Coordinates of C-alpha atoms in Angstrom, one line a residue:
Chain U
M1 CA -23.8 21.9 -28.2
T2 CA -20.7 22.2 -25.9
H3 CA -17.2 22.2 -27.3
P4 CA -14.8 19.7 -25.8
S5 CA -12.3 21.1 -23.3
S6 CA -8.9 22.2 -24.6
L7 CA -7.4 19.3 -22.7
D8 CA -9.6 16.8 -24.5
L9 CA -8.7 18.3 -27.9
E10 CA -5.1 18.3 -27.1
A11 CA -5.3 14.6 -26.1
F12 CA -7.1 13.9 -29.3
A13 CA -4.5 15.7 -31.3
V14 CA -1.7 13.4 -30.0
G15 CA -3.8 10.4 -30.9
E16 CA -5.7 9.6 -27.7
P17 CA -9.3 8.7 -28.1
L18 CA -12.0 11.3 -27.4
P19 CA -14.9 10.5 -25.1
A20 CA -17.7 8.9 -27.1
H21 CA -20.1 11.8 -26.6
L22 CA -17.6 14.3 -28.1
V23 CA -16.7 12.4 -31.3
S24 CA -19.7 13.4 -33.3
H25 CA -19.2 17.0 -32.2
V26 CA -15.6 17.2 -33.3
E27 CA -16.5 15.7 -36.6
E28 CA -19.1 18.4 -37.3
C29 CA -17.7 21.4 -35.6
S30 CA -15.6 23.6 -37.8
A31 CA -14.1 25.6 -35.0
C32 CA -12.9 22.4 -33.2
G33 CA -11.6 21.1 -36.5
A34 CA -9.6 24.2 -37.1
F35 CA -8.2 24.1 -33.6
L36 CA -7.2 20.5 -34.1
E37 CA -5.5 21.3 -37.3
Q38 CA -3.4 23.9 -35.6
L39 CA -2.6 21.5 -32.8
G40 CA -1.7 18.8 -35.3
A41 CA 0.7 21.1 -36.9
V42 CA 2.4 21.8 -33.5
V43 CA 2.5 18.0 -32.8
S44 CA 4.0 17.1 -36.2
A45 CA 6.6 19.8 -35.8
G46 CA 7.6 18.2 -32.5
P47 CA 10.9 16.6 -31.6
S48 CA 12.4 14.1 -34.0
A49 CA 13.6 10.7 -32.8
K50 CA 17.1 12.2 -32.6
E51 CA 16.0 15.2 -30.7
A52 CA 14.0 13.0 -28.3
D53 CA 17.0 10.8 -27.7
A54 CA 19.1 13.9 -26.9
A55 CA 16.4 15.3 -24.6
V56 CA 16.3 12.0 -22.7
A57 CA 20.1 11.9 -22.5
R58 CA 20.1 15.4 -21.1
A59 CA 17.5 14.5 -18.6
L60 CA 19.6 11.5 -17.5
A61 CA 22.6 13.6 -17.2
R62 CA 20.6 16.0 -15.1
L63 CA 19.6 13.2 -12.9
T64 CA 23.1 12.0 -12.5
A65 CA 24.3 15.5 -11.7
A66 CA 21.5 16.0 -9.2
E67 CA 22.2 12.7 -7.5
P68 CA 24.3 13.9 -4.5
E69 CA 21.8 16.7 -3.9
R70 CA 18.9 14.3 -4.2
A71 CA 20.5 11.8 -1.8
A72 CA 20.4 14.4 0.9
A73 CA 16.8 15.4 0.1
P74 CA 13.6 13.7 1.2
R75 CA 12.3 11.1 -1.2
S76 CA 9.2 13.2 -2.0
F77 CA 11.4 15.4 -4.2
V78 CA 10.9 13.1 -7.2
D79 CA 7.2 12.3 -6.9
P80 CA 5.5 13.8 -9.9
L81 CA 2.2 13.7 -8.1
E82 CA 3.4 15.3 -4.9
T83 CA 1.7 18.4 -3.7
P84 CA 3.2 21.7 -4.6
E85 CA 3.8 22.4 -1.0
E86 CA 6.0 19.3 -0.7
Q87 CA 7.9 20.2 -3.8
H88 CA 8.3 23.7 -2.4
E89 CA 9.8 22.4 0.8
T90 CA 12.4 20.3 -0.9
K91 CA 13.2 22.4 -3.9
E92 CA 13.4 25.8 -2.3
P93 CA 16.9 27.0 -2.8
R94 CA 18.9 27.5 0.4
K95 CA 18.9 31.0 1.6
P96 CA 22.4 32.6 1.5
R97 CA 24.2 32.7 4.7
E98 CA 24.3 36.0 6.5
T99 CA 27.6 37.7 5.7
R100 CA 29.5 40.4 7.4
E101 CA 30.0 43.7 5.6
P102 CA 33.0 43.2 3.4
N103 CA 35.0 46.2 4.8
A104 CA 34.2 45.8 8.4
P105 CA 37.2 44.9 10.6
A106 CA 36.6 41.5 12.2
A107 CA 37.7 42.4 15.7
S108 CA 35.7 45.5 16.1
S109 CA 32.6 44.0 14.5
A110 CA 32.7 41.1 16.9
G111 CA 32.8 43.4 19.8
T112 CA 30.3 46.0 18.8
R113 CA 27.9 44.1 16.6
G114 CA 27.9 41.2 19.0
A115 CA 26.5 43.4 21.7
R116 CA 23.9 45.0 19.4
D117 CA 22.7 42.0 17.5
P118 CA 20.7 39.7 19.7
R119 CA 20.9 36.7 17.3
R120 CA 24.7 37.0 17.4
K121 CA 24.7 37.2 21.1
L122 CA 22.5 34.1 21.3
W123 CA 25.0 32.3 18.9
L124 CA 28.0 33.3 21.1
V125 CA 26.3 32.0 24.3
G126 CA 25.0 28.9 22.5
S127 CA 28.3 28.0 21.0
S128 CA 30.1 28.4 24.3
V129 CA 27.8 25.9 26.0
V130 CA 26.8 23.6 23.2
A131 CA 30.3 23.0 21.7
P132 CA 31.9 21.6 24.8
L133 CA 28.8 19.4 25.4
A134 CA 29.0 18.1 21.8
A135 CA 32.7 17.4 22.2
A136 CA 32.1 15.5 25.4
A137 CA 29.4 13.4 23.8
A138 CA 31.7 12.7 20.8
I139 CA 34.4 11.5 23.2
L140 CA 32.0 9.3 25.0
L141 CA 30.8 7.7 21.8
L142 CA 34.3 7.1 20.6
T143 CA 35.6 5.6 23.7
R144 CA 32.6 3.3 24.2
S145 CA 33.1 -0.3 23.1
P146 CA 31.4 -1.1 19.9
D147 CA 28.2 -3.1 20.0
P148 CA 28.5 -5.8 17.4
G149 CA 24.8 -6.0 17.1
R150 CA 24.5 -2.4 16.1
A151 CA 27.5 -2.1 13.9
S152 CA 25.7 -3.3 10.8
D153 CA 22.9 -0.9 11.5
R154 CA 25.2 2.0 11.6
A155 CA 26.8 1.0 8.4
N156 CA 23.6 1.4 6.6
D157 CA 22.6 4.7 8.1
G158 CA 22.3 7.7 5.8
P159 CA 22.0 8.0 2.1
G160 CA 25.6 7.7 1.3
A161 CA 26.3 4.7 3.4
S162 CA 27.5 1.6 1.7
T163 CA 28.1 -2.0 2.6
T164 CA 30.8 -4.1 1.2
F165 CA 30.5 -7.9 1.3
K166 CA 32.6 -10.5 -0.1
V167 CA 31.2 -13.1 -2.4
Q168 CA 33.3 -16.2 -3.1
M169 CA 33.8 -16.4 -6.8
G170 CA 31.6 -18.9 -8.5
T171 CA 29.2 -19.5 -5.7
L172 CA 26.1 -17.7 -4.7
P173 CA 25.5 -16.4 -1.2
P174 CA 22.5 -18.2 0.4
G175 CA 19.2 -16.5 -0.3
V176 CA 20.4 -14.2 -3.0
A177 CA 18.3 -15.3 -5.9
P178 CA 14.7 -15.9 -4.8
G179 CA 13.6 -17.0 -8.2
L180 CA 16.0 -19.8 -8.5
G181 CA 14.9 -22.0 -5.7
V182 CA 17.4 -20.8 -3.1
A183 CA 16.1 -20.8 0.4
T184 CA 15.7 -17.3 1.7
G185 CA 17.3 -16.9 5.0
A186 CA 17.4 -13.8 7.2
A187 CA 16.3 -10.5 5.8
E188 CA 19.0 -8.9 3.7
P189 CA 20.5 -5.6 4.9
D190 CA 19.4 -2.5 3.1
T191 CA 22.5 -2.3 0.9
Q192 CA 23.3 0.6 -1.4
F193 CA 26.1 0.3 -3.9
K194 CA 28.2 3.1 -5.0
G195 CA 29.8 3.6 -8.4
G196 CA 26.9 3.1 -10.8
M197 CA 25.5 -0.2 -12.0
Q198 CA 27.0 -3.6 -11.1
V199 CA 25.8 -6.5 -13.1
A200 CA 26.1 -10.3 -12.7
V201 CA 24.4 -13.3 -14.0
V202 CA 23.3 -16.2 -11.9
R203 CA 23.5 -19.6 -13.6
D204 CA 21.3 -22.4 -12.3
R205 CA 22.5 -25.8 -13.3
A206 CA 20.4 -28.6 -11.9
G207 CA 19.9 -26.8 -8.7
A208 CA 23.5 -25.7 -8.3
Q209 CA 23.9 -22.0 -8.7
A210 CA 26.9 -19.9 -9.6
R211 CA 27.4 -16.2 -10.1
F212 CA 29.4 -14.7 -12.9
S213 CA 30.3 -11.1 -13.6
S214 CA 32.0 -11.3 -17.0
T215 CA 31.4 -14.4 -19.1
V216 CA 29.1 -17.2 -18.3
R217 CA 29.4 -20.6 -19.9
V218 CA 26.3 -22.6 -20.5
R219 CA 25.1 -26.0 -21.5
P220 CA 21.6 -27.2 -22.4
G221 CA 19.2 -27.0 -19.5
D222 CA 20.9 -24.2 -17.7
R223 CA 18.9 -21.3 -16.6
L224 CA 20.2 -17.7 -16.4
R225 CA 18.9 -14.9 -14.3
V226 CA 20.4 -11.4 -14.2
E227 CA 21.3 -9.6 -11.1
V228 CA 21.6 -5.8 -11.2
A229 CA 22.8 -3.6 -8.3
L230 CA 22.0 0.1 -8.6
D231 CA 23.3 3.0 -6.5
H232 CA 20.4 5.3 -7.5
E233 CA 17.0 5.0 -9.0
Q234 CA 17.0 4.7 -12.8
A235 CA 15.1 3.2 -15.7
I236 CA 16.7 -0.1 -16.9
L237 CA 16.0 -3.0 -19.2
G238 CA 17.7 -6.3 -19.3
A239 CA 17.7 -8.7 -22.1
V240 CA 19.7 -11.4 -23.8
L241 CA 20.6 -11.0 -27.5
A242 CA 21.8 -14.1 -29.2
D243 CA 24.4 -13.8 -31.9
D244 CA 21.8 -15.1 -34.4
G245 CA 19.7 -12.1 -33.6
S246 CA 17.1 -13.7 -31.3
Y247 CA 16.2 -11.5 -28.4
L248 CA 14.6 -12.3 -25.0
E249 CA 13.7 -9.7 -22.4
L250 CA 14.7 -10.9 -19.0
M251 CA 14.1 -7.7 -17.0
P252 CA 11.3 -5.6 -18.5
Q253 CA 11.7 -1.9 -18.7
A254 CA 11.0 -0.2 -15.4
V255 CA 12.2 2.4 -13.0
R256 CA 14.1 0.6 -10.2
G257 CA 15.4 2.0 -7.0
P258 CA 18.8 1.7 -5.4
G259 CA 19.6 -1.8 -4.3
T260 CA 19.8 -5.3 -5.9
H261 CA 17.3 -6.4 -8.4
F262 CA 16.9 -9.8 -10.1
S263 CA 15.4 -10.2 -13.4
E264 CA 11.7 -11.2 -13.4
R265 CA 12.3 -13.8 -16.1
S266 CA 15.1 -16.3 -16.6
A267 CA 16.5 -17.7 -19.8
K268 CA 16.5 -21.4 -20.3
I269 CA 19.3 -22.7 -22.5
D270 CA 17.9 -25.0 -25.1
A271 CA 19.4 -28.1 -26.7
A272 CA 21.5 -26.1 -29.1
P273 CA 23.0 -23.2 -27.2
T274 CA 24.2 -20.2 -29.2
R275 CA 26.6 -17.5 -28.3
G276 CA 24.9 -14.3 -27.0
T277 CA 25.2 -11.2 -24.9
I278 CA 23.3 -10.1 -21.9
L279 CA 22.5 -6.4 -22.3
I280 CA 21.7 -4.1 -19.3
G281 CA 21.1 -0.5 -19.5
S282 CA 18.5 2.2 -20.2
P283 CA 15.7 1.1 -22.4
E284 CA 16.9 3.5 -25.2
A285 CA 20.5 2.2 -25.0
V286 CA 19.4 -1.4 -25.0
A287 CA 17.2 -0.8 -28.0
R288 CA 20.0 1.0 -29.8
A289 CA 22.4 -1.8 -28.9
R290 CA 19.9 -4.4 -30.2
D291 CA 19.5 -2.6 -33.5
T292 CA 23.0 -1.6 -34.2
K293 CA 24.9 -4.4 -32.4
N294 CA 27.1 -1.7 -31.0
F295 CA 27.2 -2.2 -27.2
E296 CA 28.4 1.2 -26.2
G297 CA 26.4 2.7 -23.4
V298 CA 25.1 -0.7 -22.1
T299 CA 26.6 -3.1 -19.6
T300 CA 27.2 -6.5 -21.2
L301 CA 27.9 -10.0 -20.0
R302 CA 28.9 -12.6 -22.6
V303 CA 27.1 -16.0 -22.8
D304 CA 29.2 -18.8 -24.4
P305 CA 28.3 -22.5 -24.8
E306 CA 30.6 -24.9 -23.0
A307 CA 32.7 -27.0 -25.2
P308 CA 31.2 -30.5 -25.5
Chain M
M1 CA 6.7 9.1 -25.6
Y2 CA 8.6 12.4 -25.7
Q3 CA 8.4 12.4 -29.5
R4 CA 4.6 12.2 -29.3
Y5 CA 3.9 14.6 -26.4
G6 CA 7.0 16.8 -26.4
A7 CA 5.6 19.5 -28.6
L8 CA 2.4 20.0 -26.6
L9 CA 4.3 19.7 -23.3
S10 CA 6.7 22.5 -24.5
R11 CA 3.6 24.6 -25.5
R12 CA 2.0 24.1 -22.2
C13 CA 5.1 25.0 -20.2
L14 CA 5.7 28.0 -22.4
L15 CA 2.2 29.2 -21.8
L16 CA 2.4 28.8 -18.0
L17 CA 5.9 30.2 -17.6
R18 CA 6.0 32.7 -20.4
D19 CA 9.7 32.3 -20.7
K20 CA 11.3 30.1 -23.3
A21 CA 14.4 29.2 -21.3
Q22 CA 12.3 28.4 -18.2
A23 CA 9.9 26.3 -20.3
E24 CA 12.7 24.3 -21.7
D25 CA 14.0 23.8 -18.2
A26 CA 10.5 22.7 -17.0
V27 CA 10.3 20.1 -19.8
Q28 CA 13.8 18.8 -18.9
E29 CA 12.8 18.6 -15.2
L30 CA 9.6 16.8 -16.1
L31 CA 11.4 14.4 -18.3
A32 CA 13.9 13.7 -15.4
V33 CA 11.0 13.1 -13.1
L34 CA 9.3 10.7 -15.5
L35 CA 12.5 8.7 -15.9
Q36 CA 12.6 8.3 -12.2
R37 CA 9.0 7.9 -11.3
G38 CA 6.9 7.4 -14.3
E39 CA 4.9 4.4 -13.0
G40 CA 1.7 6.4 -12.8
L41 CA 1.9 7.4 -16.4
R42 CA 1.6 3.8 -17.5
V43 CA -1.7 3.2 -15.9
A44 CA -3.2 6.6 -16.5
D45 CA -6.4 6.6 -18.5
S46 CA -5.3 9.6 -20.5
K47 CA -1.5 9.9 -20.7
W48 CA -1.8 13.5 -22.0
R49 CA -3.9 14.5 -19.0
W50 CA -1.4 12.9 -16.6
L51 CA 1.6 14.6 -18.3
A52 CA -0.2 17.9 -18.4
R53 CA -0.8 17.8 -14.6
A54 CA 2.8 16.8 -14.0
A55 CA 3.9 19.7 -16.2
D56 CA 1.6 22.1 -14.3
R57 CA 3.3 21.1 -11.0
T58 CA 6.7 21.5 -12.5
C59 CA 5.9 24.9 -13.9
I60 CA 4.3 26.2 -10.7
D61 CA 7.3 25.1 -8.8
L62 CA 9.6 26.9 -11.2
L63 CA 7.4 30.0 -11.0
R64 CA 7.9 30.1 -7.2
R65 CA 11.6 29.7 -7.5
G66 CA 12.2 32.1 -10.4
K67 CA 10.0 35.1 -9.8
H68 CA 12.6 37.5 -11.1
L69 CA 13.0 35.7 -14.4
R70 CA 9.5 36.1 -15.4
A71 CA 9.2 38.6 -18.1
A72 CA 5.8 39.9 -19.3
V73 CA 5.7 38.3 -22.7
D74 CA 2.5 38.5 -24.7
I75 CA 0.8 35.2 -24.7
D76 CA -0.2 35.6 -28.3
D77 CA 3.5 35.6 -29.3
L78 CA 4.1 32.4 -27.3
D79 CA 1.1 30.4 -28.4
P80 CA 0.1 30.9 -32.0
V81 CA -2.4 28.1 -31.7
G82 CA -4.6 30.3 -29.4
V83 CA -7.4 29.1 -27.2
A84 CA -9.8 26.2 -27.8
P85 CA -13.2 27.0 -29.2
G86 CA -15.6 28.2 -26.5
M87 CA -12.9 29.7 -24.3
D88 CA -12.2 33.3 -23.6
P89 CA -8.7 34.3 -24.7
E90 CA -8.6 37.3 -22.4
A91 CA -9.5 35.2 -19.4
R92 CA -6.8 32.8 -20.2
C93 CA -4.3 35.6 -20.5
A94 CA -5.4 37.1 -17.2
A95 CA -5.2 33.7 -15.5
V96 CA -1.7 33.1 -16.8
E97 CA -0.6 36.5 -15.7
S98 CA -2.0 36.0 -12.2
L99 CA -0.8 32.5 -11.6
Q100 CA 2.0 33.7 -9.4
R101 CA -0.3 35.6 -7.1
L102 CA -2.6 32.6 -6.5
D103 CA -2.3 30.0 -3.8
D104 CA -1.9 26.3 -4.7
D105 CA -5.6 25.4 -4.8
Q106 CA -6.4 28.5 -6.9
Q107 CA -3.5 27.8 -9.3
A108 CA -4.8 24.3 -10.0
L109 CA -8.3 25.5 -10.5
A110 CA -7.2 28.5 -12.6
I111 CA -5.3 26.1 -14.9
M112 CA -8.3 23.8 -15.2
L113 CA -10.9 26.4 -15.8
Y114 CA -9.1 29.1 -17.8
I115 CA -6.3 27.2 -19.6
D116 CA -7.6 23.7 -20.0
G117 CA -11.2 24.9 -20.5
L118 CA -12.7 22.3 -18.2
S119 CA -16.2 22.9 -17.0
Q120 CA -16.7 23.4 -13.3
G121 CA -18.2 19.9 -13.2
E122 CA -15.1 18.4 -14.9
A123 CA -12.9 20.3 -12.5
A124 CA -14.9 19.1 -9.5
V125 CA -14.5 15.5 -10.7
E126 CA -10.7 15.9 -11.2
L127 CA -10.2 17.6 -7.9
G128 CA -12.5 15.4 -6.0
L129 CA -14.6 18.3 -4.7
S130 CA -18.3 19.0 -4.9
R131 CA -19.7 21.2 -7.6
V132 CA -20.8 23.7 -4.9
T133 CA -17.3 24.0 -3.6
I134 CA -15.9 24.4 -7.0
N135 CA -18.5 27.0 -7.8
K136 CA -17.6 29.0 -4.7
R137 CA -13.9 28.7 -5.4
A138 CA -14.3 29.7 -9.0
Q139 CA -16.1 32.9 -8.0
E140 CA -13.3 33.8 -5.6
L141 CA -10.8 32.9 -8.3
A142 CA -12.6 35.1 -10.8
N143 CA -12.3 38.0 -8.4
R144 CA -8.6 37.5 -8.2
V145 CA -7.9 36.8 -11.8
Q146 CA -10.2 39.3 -13.3
P147 CA -11.4 41.7 -10.6
D148 CA -12.7 44.1 -13.2
R149 CA -14.9 41.5 -15.0
A150 CA -18.1 39.7 -14.2
S151 CA -18.6 36.4 -12.5
P152 CA -16.7 33.3 -13.6
S153 CA -19.6 31.9 -15.5
S154 CA -19.0 34.5 -18.1
T155 CA -15.4 33.4 -18.7
T156 CA -15.3 29.7 -17.9
R157 CA -17.4 27.0 -19.3
T158 CA -20.2 25.5 -17.2
S159 CA -21.7 22.2 -18.0
K160 CA -24.9 23.8 -19.2
E161 CA -23.3 26.3 -21.4
A162 CA -24.4 26.0 -24.9
R163 CA -22.3 27.0 -27.9
P164 CA -23.5 27.7 -31.3

């Protein structure tokens, strides 16, 4: 008989099913049983819920800290299934810049080493030609009249670019909430928000839509949909938690990229609306907020019934 | 998820990197990647297998970046669990020690054959290659991992290998 692979036994030790043809072997084989016992001990000595939360928090902090660096890197950086070569390309630390000997006088080194070092010579020649050309090109670009058709394109160039648009309070820009029956017009620009997560709720009342960013007042028959703008990719979950404890997930847990996202589901207000809170944040934070009713760490929007 | 798989992920990273600090770093990095792009995990047939491969890539990448940090720590001290039944502990040790010297394809194959204890057939399925190709590569690998030992069939499982 053939023993299962270490990988299969490890999967079994963490509770995954074994392939059918190996089950009887594992039940009978003392060596496999002993190995599984040892693995079981390792698994049971694993991180506690608190430690797991801390590890996730550290990983999130790491993501946040790495964000500016990641923004400049190709997208393949974060693909767990990327080839090692791709990872190597993007994660290879930058080579330190070549530096001059600390005690060498600047003037003499420029004169003597410049003549000796062919790379330096090339740099001197290149800079004397390229720099004026670059300056001339810059002046040309600056003095040229702006092309209105391309201005918006330029605004969206680059990972750090952001677009600001004004939204009249209480009304919804056309085509912004596809799930709420608003006609979708021209393609939206690829917008990236800066400054973390921005949350709003879109209320649909008999076809009339309004957008709120703090408290939304509702009456029976209204529908609510959540709008979340992210400036970087992150795992989020959106839900509405009524004051009586009922809970409805509007935006299932998923990793979402930068840009604007609308909740997949909408909440319909029934005949007897209750007060509640819309919670948006990481799945762990939302779960914690739901359990403890402490809304620290999540973004909230208040839902209040309109006075009759 | 982390509560369930964290201990085995740490063990795996420690085994591959042989450095506790680097292993912790690898797990953190893996966790960060999962938070960003964990879609594949949800649909994976075996979550552990998916996580193990993601951990392998993270560790191999760290190995490349941190050569100088790698101290020769005895694997027995790092992994008290030891090898699975039917596997050769010396071969596993030799494979771990030679990981840095191998190219990408060889690293993946070495982990599958010597650390995960997959048979050549299983490795062929996972890598999407023919058995003949895997057999050829396994022989080349054996020469690099254990030049002083016999052919890979003596150190890795084949599908026909019978165990008492």
